[in-house]
Amino acid sequence: MELQIGDTAPDFTAETTEGTIKFHEWLGSSWGVLFSHPKDFTPVCTTELGEAARLKPEFDKRNTKIIGISVDPVDSHNRWLGDIKETQGQTVNYPVIGDPDRKVADLYGMIHPKASDTLTVRSVFFVGPDKKVKALITYPASTGRNFDEILRVLDSLQLTDAYSVSTPVNWKDGDDVIIAPAIPDDEAKQRFPKGFRTLKPYLRLTPQPNR
Ligand code: BEZ
Protein backbone atom coordinates (compact mmCIF):
# COMPACT_ATOMS: atom_id res chain seq x y z
CA MET A 1 0.00 0.00 0.00
CA GLU A 2 1.15 3.50 -0.76
CA LEU A 3 2.89 5.47 1.96
CA GLN A 4 0.59 7.86 3.80
CA ILE A 5 0.78 10.70 6.29
CA GLY A 6 1.36 9.24 9.75
CA ASP A 7 3.19 6.14 8.51
CA THR A 8 6.73 5.51 9.70
CA ALA A 9 9.11 6.54 6.92
CA PRO A 10 10.71 3.25 5.85
CA ASP A 11 14.27 2.84 7.04
CA PHE A 12 16.98 1.77 4.60
CA THR A 13 20.72 1.58 4.12
CA ALA A 14 21.95 3.06 0.85
CA GLU A 15 25.06 4.26 -0.95
CA THR A 16 25.10 8.02 -1.43
CA THR A 17 27.45 10.68 -2.75
CA GLU A 18 28.46 11.17 0.91
CA GLY A 19 29.03 7.49 1.72
CA THR A 20 26.79 4.78 3.11
CA ILE A 21 23.77 6.13 4.99
CA LYS A 22 21.40 4.35 7.34
CA PHE A 23 18.43 6.63 6.91
CA HIS A 24 16.94 6.73 10.43
CA GLU A 25 20.35 6.88 12.07
CA TRP A 26 21.42 9.64 9.68
CA LEU A 27 18.28 11.68 10.47
CA GLY A 28 18.96 11.46 14.20
CA SER A 29 16.69 13.95 15.95
CA SER A 30 16.36 16.20 12.87
CA TRP A 31 13.50 16.67 10.49
CA GLY A 32 14.15 15.26 7.02
CA VAL A 33 13.16 15.98 3.44
CA LEU A 34 13.70 13.15 0.96
CA PHE A 35 13.15 14.12 -2.66
CA SER A 36 13.36 11.95 -5.76
CA HIS A 37 14.70 12.78 -9.20
CA PRO A 38 13.70 10.78 -12.26
CA LYS A 39 17.20 10.47 -13.77
CA ASP A 40 20.71 11.89 -13.79
CA PHE A 41 21.82 14.24 -16.56
CA THR A 42 18.31 15.53 -17.20
CA PRO A 43 17.49 19.23 -17.41
CA VAL A 44 14.77 19.84 -14.79
CA CYS A 45 16.55 17.67 -12.22
CA THR A 46 19.76 19.61 -12.79
CA THR A 47 18.03 22.87 -11.88
CA GLU A 48 16.34 21.31 -8.84
CA LEU A 49 19.53 19.90 -7.37
CA GLY A 50 21.18 23.30 -7.76
CA GLU A 51 18.29 25.08 -6.05
CA ALA A 52 18.26 22.60 -3.15
CA ALA A 53 21.98 23.28 -2.65
CA ARG A 54 21.42 27.04 -2.68
CA LEU A 55 18.66 26.72 -0.06
CA LYS A 56 20.51 24.22 2.17
CA PRO A 57 21.25 26.94 4.81
CA GLU A 58 17.48 27.55 5.07
CA PHE A 59 16.90 23.84 5.74
CA ASP A 60 19.74 23.86 8.29
CA LYS A 61 18.03 26.77 10.12
CA ARG A 62 14.95 24.58 10.39
CA ASN A 63 16.91 21.64 11.85
CA THR A 64 16.15 19.70 8.67
CA LYS A 65 18.42 17.38 6.70
CA ILE A 66 17.82 17.09 2.97
CA ILE A 67 18.63 14.10 0.81
CA GLY A 68 18.04 13.48 -2.90
CA ILE A 69 17.68 10.19 -4.74
CA SER A 70 17.70 8.99 -8.31
CA VAL A 71 17.69 5.51 -9.76
CA ASP A 72 21.19 5.93 -11.18
CA PRO A 73 24.31 4.74 -9.36
CA VAL A 74 26.51 6.96 -7.20
CA ASP A 75 29.37 7.15 -9.73
CA SER A 76 26.91 8.60 -12.23
CA HIS A 77 25.67 11.09 -9.60
CA ASN A 78 29.24 12.17 -8.92
CA ARG A 79 29.81 12.93 -12.60
CA TRP A 80 26.48 14.77 -12.80
CA LEU A 81 27.30 16.95 -9.77
CA GLY A 82 30.04 18.55 -11.87
CA ASP A 83 27.40 19.70 -14.38
CA ILE A 84 25.30 21.15 -11.55
CA LYS A 85 28.28 23.17 -10.35
CA GLU A 86 28.98 24.31 -13.90
CA THR A 87 25.43 25.22 -14.92
CA GLN A 88 23.75 26.20 -11.62
CA GLY A 89 26.81 27.60 -9.85
CA GLN A 90 26.12 25.37 -6.84
CA THR A 91 28.13 22.66 -5.16
CA VAL A 92 25.72 19.94 -4.08
CA ASN A 93 26.12 20.03 -0.30
CA TYR A 94 23.78 17.20 0.71
CA PRO A 95 23.79 13.47 -0.06
CA VAL A 96 22.23 12.01 -3.19
CA ILE A 97 21.28 8.34 -2.94
CA GLY A 98 22.27 5.95 -5.71
CA ASP A 99 19.40 3.53 -6.23
CA PRO A 100 20.09 1.49 -9.38
CA ASP A 101 18.14 -1.52 -8.08
CA ARG A 102 15.24 0.82 -7.07
CA LYS A 103 15.24 -0.51 -3.53
CA VAL A 104 14.46 2.87 -1.95
CA ALA A 105 12.26 4.02 -4.85
CA ASP A 106 10.07 0.92 -4.40
CA LEU A 107 10.01 1.24 -0.62
CA TYR A 108 8.63 4.78 -0.95
CA GLY A 109 6.43 4.20 -4.01
CA MET A 110 8.40 6.68 -6.11
CA ILE A 111 7.84 4.77 -9.35
CA HIS A 112 4.37 5.32 -10.79
CA PRO A 113 4.16 2.77 -13.61
CA LYS A 114 1.47 4.70 -15.47
CA ALA A 115 3.91 7.60 -15.70
CA SER A 116 7.07 5.52 -16.29
CA ASP A 117 8.17 1.96 -15.57
CA THR A 118 11.77 2.98 -15.01
CA LEU A 119 11.95 6.58 -13.78
CA THR A 120 10.72 7.95 -10.48
CA VAL A 121 8.19 10.75 -10.31
CA ARG A 122 9.19 13.89 -8.38
CA SER A 123 8.24 12.93 -4.82
CA VAL A 124 8.92 14.88 -1.64
CA PHE A 125 8.61 13.18 1.75
CA PHE A 126 8.67 15.33 4.87
CA VAL A 127 9.77 13.26 7.87
CA GLY A 128 9.45 14.39 11.50
CA PRO A 129 11.95 13.72 14.30
CA ASP A 130 9.68 10.80 15.29
CA LYS A 131 10.40 9.32 11.79
CA LYS A 132 6.76 9.65 10.78
CA VAL A 133 5.77 10.95 7.35
CA LYS A 134 4.30 14.43 8.00
CA ALA A 135 3.51 15.38 4.40
CA LEU A 136 4.18 14.20 0.89
CA ILE A 137 3.87 15.88 -2.46
CA THR A 138 4.18 14.44 -5.94
CA TYR A 139 4.83 16.04 -9.32
CA PRO A 140 5.32 14.51 -12.75
CA ALA A 141 8.83 14.44 -14.21
CA SER A 142 8.01 17.36 -16.50
CA THR A 143 7.21 19.78 -13.65
CA GLY A 144 10.05 21.13 -11.54
CA ARG A 145 9.21 21.65 -7.89
CA ASN A 146 9.10 24.97 -6.07
CA PHE A 147 11.62 24.68 -3.23
CA ASP A 148 10.27 27.83 -1.58
CA GLU A 149 7.00 25.90 -1.24
CA ILE A 150 8.89 22.99 0.32
CA LEU A 151 10.31 25.40 2.93
CA ARG A 152 6.86 26.92 3.47
CA VAL A 153 5.32 23.49 4.10
CA LEU A 154 8.14 22.70 6.51
CA ASP A 155 7.48 25.96 8.40
CA SER A 156 3.81 25.05 8.68
CA LEU A 157 4.54 21.47 9.79
CA GLN A 158 6.98 22.59 12.47
CA LEU A 159 4.67 25.34 13.75
CA THR A 160 1.54 23.19 13.85
CA ASP A 161 3.51 20.40 15.52
CA ALA A 162 4.44 22.76 18.38
CA TYR A 163 1.18 24.75 18.84
CA SER A 164 -2.55 24.01 18.53
CA VAL A 165 -2.86 26.04 15.35
CA SER A 166 -3.23 25.51 11.63
CA THR A 167 -2.08 27.68 8.76
CA PRO A 168 -4.54 29.29 6.33
CA VAL A 169 -4.47 29.54 2.56
CA ASN A 170 -1.23 30.97 1.16
CA TRP A 171 0.18 31.32 4.67
CA LYS A 172 3.84 32.08 5.01
CA ASP A 173 6.11 32.33 8.02
CA GLY A 174 5.13 35.42 10.04
CA ASP A 175 1.47 35.57 8.96
CA ASP A 176 -1.43 35.08 11.35
CA VAL A 177 -2.52 31.51 12.06
CA ILE A 178 -5.80 29.78 12.92
CA ILE A 179 -6.55 28.61 16.47
CA ALA A 180 -7.74 24.99 16.60
CA PRO A 181 -11.57 25.05 16.76
CA ALA A 182 -11.51 22.52 19.65
CA ILE A 183 -9.93 25.10 21.98
CA PRO A 184 -12.61 27.11 23.84
CA ASP A 185 -12.26 30.92 23.92
CA ASP A 186 -11.29 30.96 27.63
CA GLU A 187 -8.43 28.59 27.03
CA ALA A 188 -7.44 30.38 23.80
CA LYS A 189 -7.02 33.60 25.81
CA GLN A 190 -4.48 31.86 28.05
CA ARG A 191 -2.68 30.02 25.28
CA PHE A 192 -2.52 32.90 22.83
CA PRO A 193 -1.72 35.99 24.94
CA LYS A 194 -1.24 38.16 21.85
CA GLY A 195 -5.03 37.91 21.44
CA PHE A 196 -7.20 36.74 18.58
CA ARG A 197 -9.82 37.93 16.12
CA THR A 198 -13.03 35.90 15.81
CA LEU A 199 -14.44 35.95 12.27
CA LYS A 200 -16.64 32.94 13.01
CA PRO A 201 -16.62 30.78 16.15
CA TYR A 202 -14.64 28.21 14.14
CA LEU A 203 -12.36 30.79 12.48
CA ARG A 204 -10.18 32.65 14.97
CA LEU A 205 -6.92 34.25 13.87
CA THR A 206 -3.95 34.96 16.12
CA PRO A 207 -0.43 36.27 15.48
CA GLN A 208 2.08 33.48 14.92
CA PRO A 209 2.82 32.28 18.47
CA ASN A 210 6.55 31.67 18.06
CA ARG A 211 7.32 35.15 16.73
C1 BEZ B 1 14.12 16.39 -16.47
O1 BEZ B 1 14.72 16.41 -15.39
O2 BEZ B 1 14.16 17.34 -17.24
C2 BEZ B 1 13.32 15.20 -16.86
C3 BEZ B 1 13.67 13.95 -16.39
C4 BEZ B 1 12.93 12.85 -16.78
C5 BEZ B 1 11.83 13.01 -17.59
C6 BEZ B 1 11.47 14.28 -18.03
C7 BEZ B 1 12.21 15.39 -17.65
PDB file of N, CA and C and ligand atoms in Angstrom, residues 37-48 80 119-120 122 140-143, ligand 1:
ATOM      1  N   HIS A  37      14.456  12.223  -7.864  1.00  0.00           N
ATOM      2  CA  HIS A  37      14.704  12.779  -9.197  1.00  0.00           C
ATOM      3  C   HIS A  37      14.593  11.653 -10.208  1.00  0.00           C
ATOM      4  N   PRO A  38      13.902  11.880 -11.312  1.00  0.00           N
ATOM      5  CA  PRO A  38      13.696  10.783 -12.259  1.00  0.00           C
ATOM      6  C   PRO A  38      14.993  10.182 -12.794  1.00  0.00           C
ATOM      7  N   LYS A  39      15.999  11.013 -13.089  1.00  0.00           N
ATOM      8  CA  LYS A  39      17.199  10.473 -13.770  1.00  0.00           C
ATOM      9  C   LYS A  39      18.312  11.501 -13.736  1.00  0.00           C
ATOM     10  N   ASP A  40      19.536  10.999 -13.712  1.00  0.00           N
ATOM     11  CA  ASP A  40      20.706  11.886 -13.787  1.00  0.00           C
ATOM     12  C   ASP A  40      20.819  12.492 -15.193  1.00  0.00           C
ATOM     13  N   PHE A  41      21.534  13.574 -15.274  1.00  0.00           N
ATOM     14  CA  PHE A  41      21.820  14.245 -16.556  1.00  0.00           C
ATOM     15  C   PHE A  41      20.539  14.590 -17.315  1.00  0.00           C
ATOM     16  N   THR A  42      19.544  15.061 -16.576  1.00  0.00           N
ATOM     17  CA  THR A  42      18.306  15.534 -17.204  1.00  0.00           C
ATOM     18  C   THR A  42      18.108  16.991 -16.772  1.00  0.00           C
ATOM     19  N   PRO A  43      17.431  17.772 -17.625  1.00  0.00           N
ATOM     20  CA  PRO A  43      17.491  19.234 -17.411  1.00  0.00           C
ATOM     21  C   PRO A  43      16.778  19.734 -16.155  1.00  0.00           C
ATOM     22  N   VAL A  44      15.524  19.313 -15.939  1.00  0.00           N
ATOM     23  CA  VAL A  44      14.773  19.842 -14.792  1.00  0.00           C
ATOM     24  C   VAL A  44      15.470  19.435 -13.489  1.00  0.00           C
ATOM     25  N   CYS A  45      15.870  18.170 -13.420  1.00  0.00           N
ATOM     26  CA  CYS A  45      16.551  17.670 -12.215  1.00  0.00           C
ATOM     27  C   CYS A  45      17.810  18.476 -11.931  1.00  0.00           C
ATOM     28  N   THR A  46      18.518  18.841 -12.972  1.00  0.00           N
ATOM     29  CA  THR A  46      19.761  19.613 -12.792  1.00  0.00           C
ATOM     30  C   THR A  46      19.467  20.939 -12.102  1.00  0.00           C
ATOM     31  N   THR A  47      18.370  21.582 -12.517  1.00  0.00           N
ATOM     32  CA  THR A  47      18.027  22.869 -11.879  1.00  0.00           C
ATOM     33  C   THR A  47      17.571  22.642 -10.436  1.00  0.00           C
ATOM     34  N   GLU A  48      16.839  21.565 -10.207  1.00  0.00           N
ATOM     35  CA  GLU A  48      16.337  21.310  -8.840  1.00  0.00           C
ATOM     36  C   GLU A  48      17.476  21.019  -7.862  1.00  0.00           C
ATOM     37  N   TRP A  80      27.549  13.787 -12.552  1.00  0.00           N
ATOM     38  CA  TRP A  80      26.483  14.767 -12.800  1.00  0.00           C
ATOM     39  C   TRP A  80      26.676  16.015 -11.918  1.00  0.00           C
ATOM     40  N   LEU A 119      11.534   5.341 -14.446  1.00  0.00           N
ATOM     41  CA  LEU A 119      11.952   6.583 -13.778  1.00  0.00           C
ATOM     42  C   LEU A 119      11.038   6.882 -12.605  1.00  0.00           C
ATOM     43  N   THR A 120      11.592   7.529 -11.581  1.00  0.00           N
ATOM     44  CA  THR A 120      10.718   7.953 -10.477  1.00  0.00           C
ATOM     45  C   THR A 120       9.956   9.213 -10.899  1.00  0.00           C
ATOM     46  N   ARG A 122       8.533  12.949  -9.305  1.00  0.00           N
ATOM     47  CA  ARG A 122       9.187  13.888  -8.380  1.00  0.00           C
ATOM     48  C   ARG A 122       8.416  13.868  -7.062  1.00  0.00           C
ATOM     49  N   PRO A 140       4.788  15.312 -11.636  1.00  0.00           N
ATOM     50  CA  PRO A 140       5.323  14.506 -12.750  1.00  0.00           C
ATOM     51  C   PRO A 140       6.737  14.974 -13.104  1.00  0.00           C
ATOM     52  N   ALA A 141       7.435  14.131 -13.851  1.00  0.00           N
ATOM     53  CA  ALA A 141       8.830  14.439 -14.211  1.00  0.00           C
ATOM     54  C   ALA A 141       8.957  15.771 -14.942  1.00  0.00           C
ATOM     55  N   SER A 142       7.914  16.156 -15.667  1.00  0.00           N
ATOM     56  CA  SER A 142       8.014  17.358 -16.500  1.00  0.00           C
ATOM     57  C   SER A 142       7.853  18.663 -15.710  1.00  0.00           C
ATOM     58  N   THR A 143       7.461  18.564 -14.432  1.00  0.00           N
ATOM     59  CA  THR A 143       7.209  19.780 -13.646  1.00  0.00           C
ATOM     60  C   THR A 143       8.223  19.905 -12.517  1.00  0.00           C
TER      61      THR A 143
HETATM   62  C1  BEZ B   1      14.125  16.393 -16.472  1.00  0.00           C
HETATM   63  O1  BEZ B   1      14.717  16.410 -15.395  1.00  0.00           O
HETATM   64  O2  BEZ B   1      14.158  17.337 -17.243  1.00  0.00           O
HETATM   65  C2  BEZ B   1      13.317  15.203 -16.856  1.00  0.00           C
HETATM   66  C3  BEZ B   1      13.665  13.955 -16.386  1.00  0.00           C
HETATM   67  C4  BEZ B   1      12.926  12.849 -16.776  1.00  0.00           C
HETATM   68  C5  BEZ B   1      11.835  13.013 -17.595  1.00  0.00           C
HETATM   69  C6  BEZ B   1      11.471  14.277 -18.031  1.00  0.00           C
HETATM   70  C7  BEZ B   1      12.215  15.386 -17.653  1.00  0.00           C
END
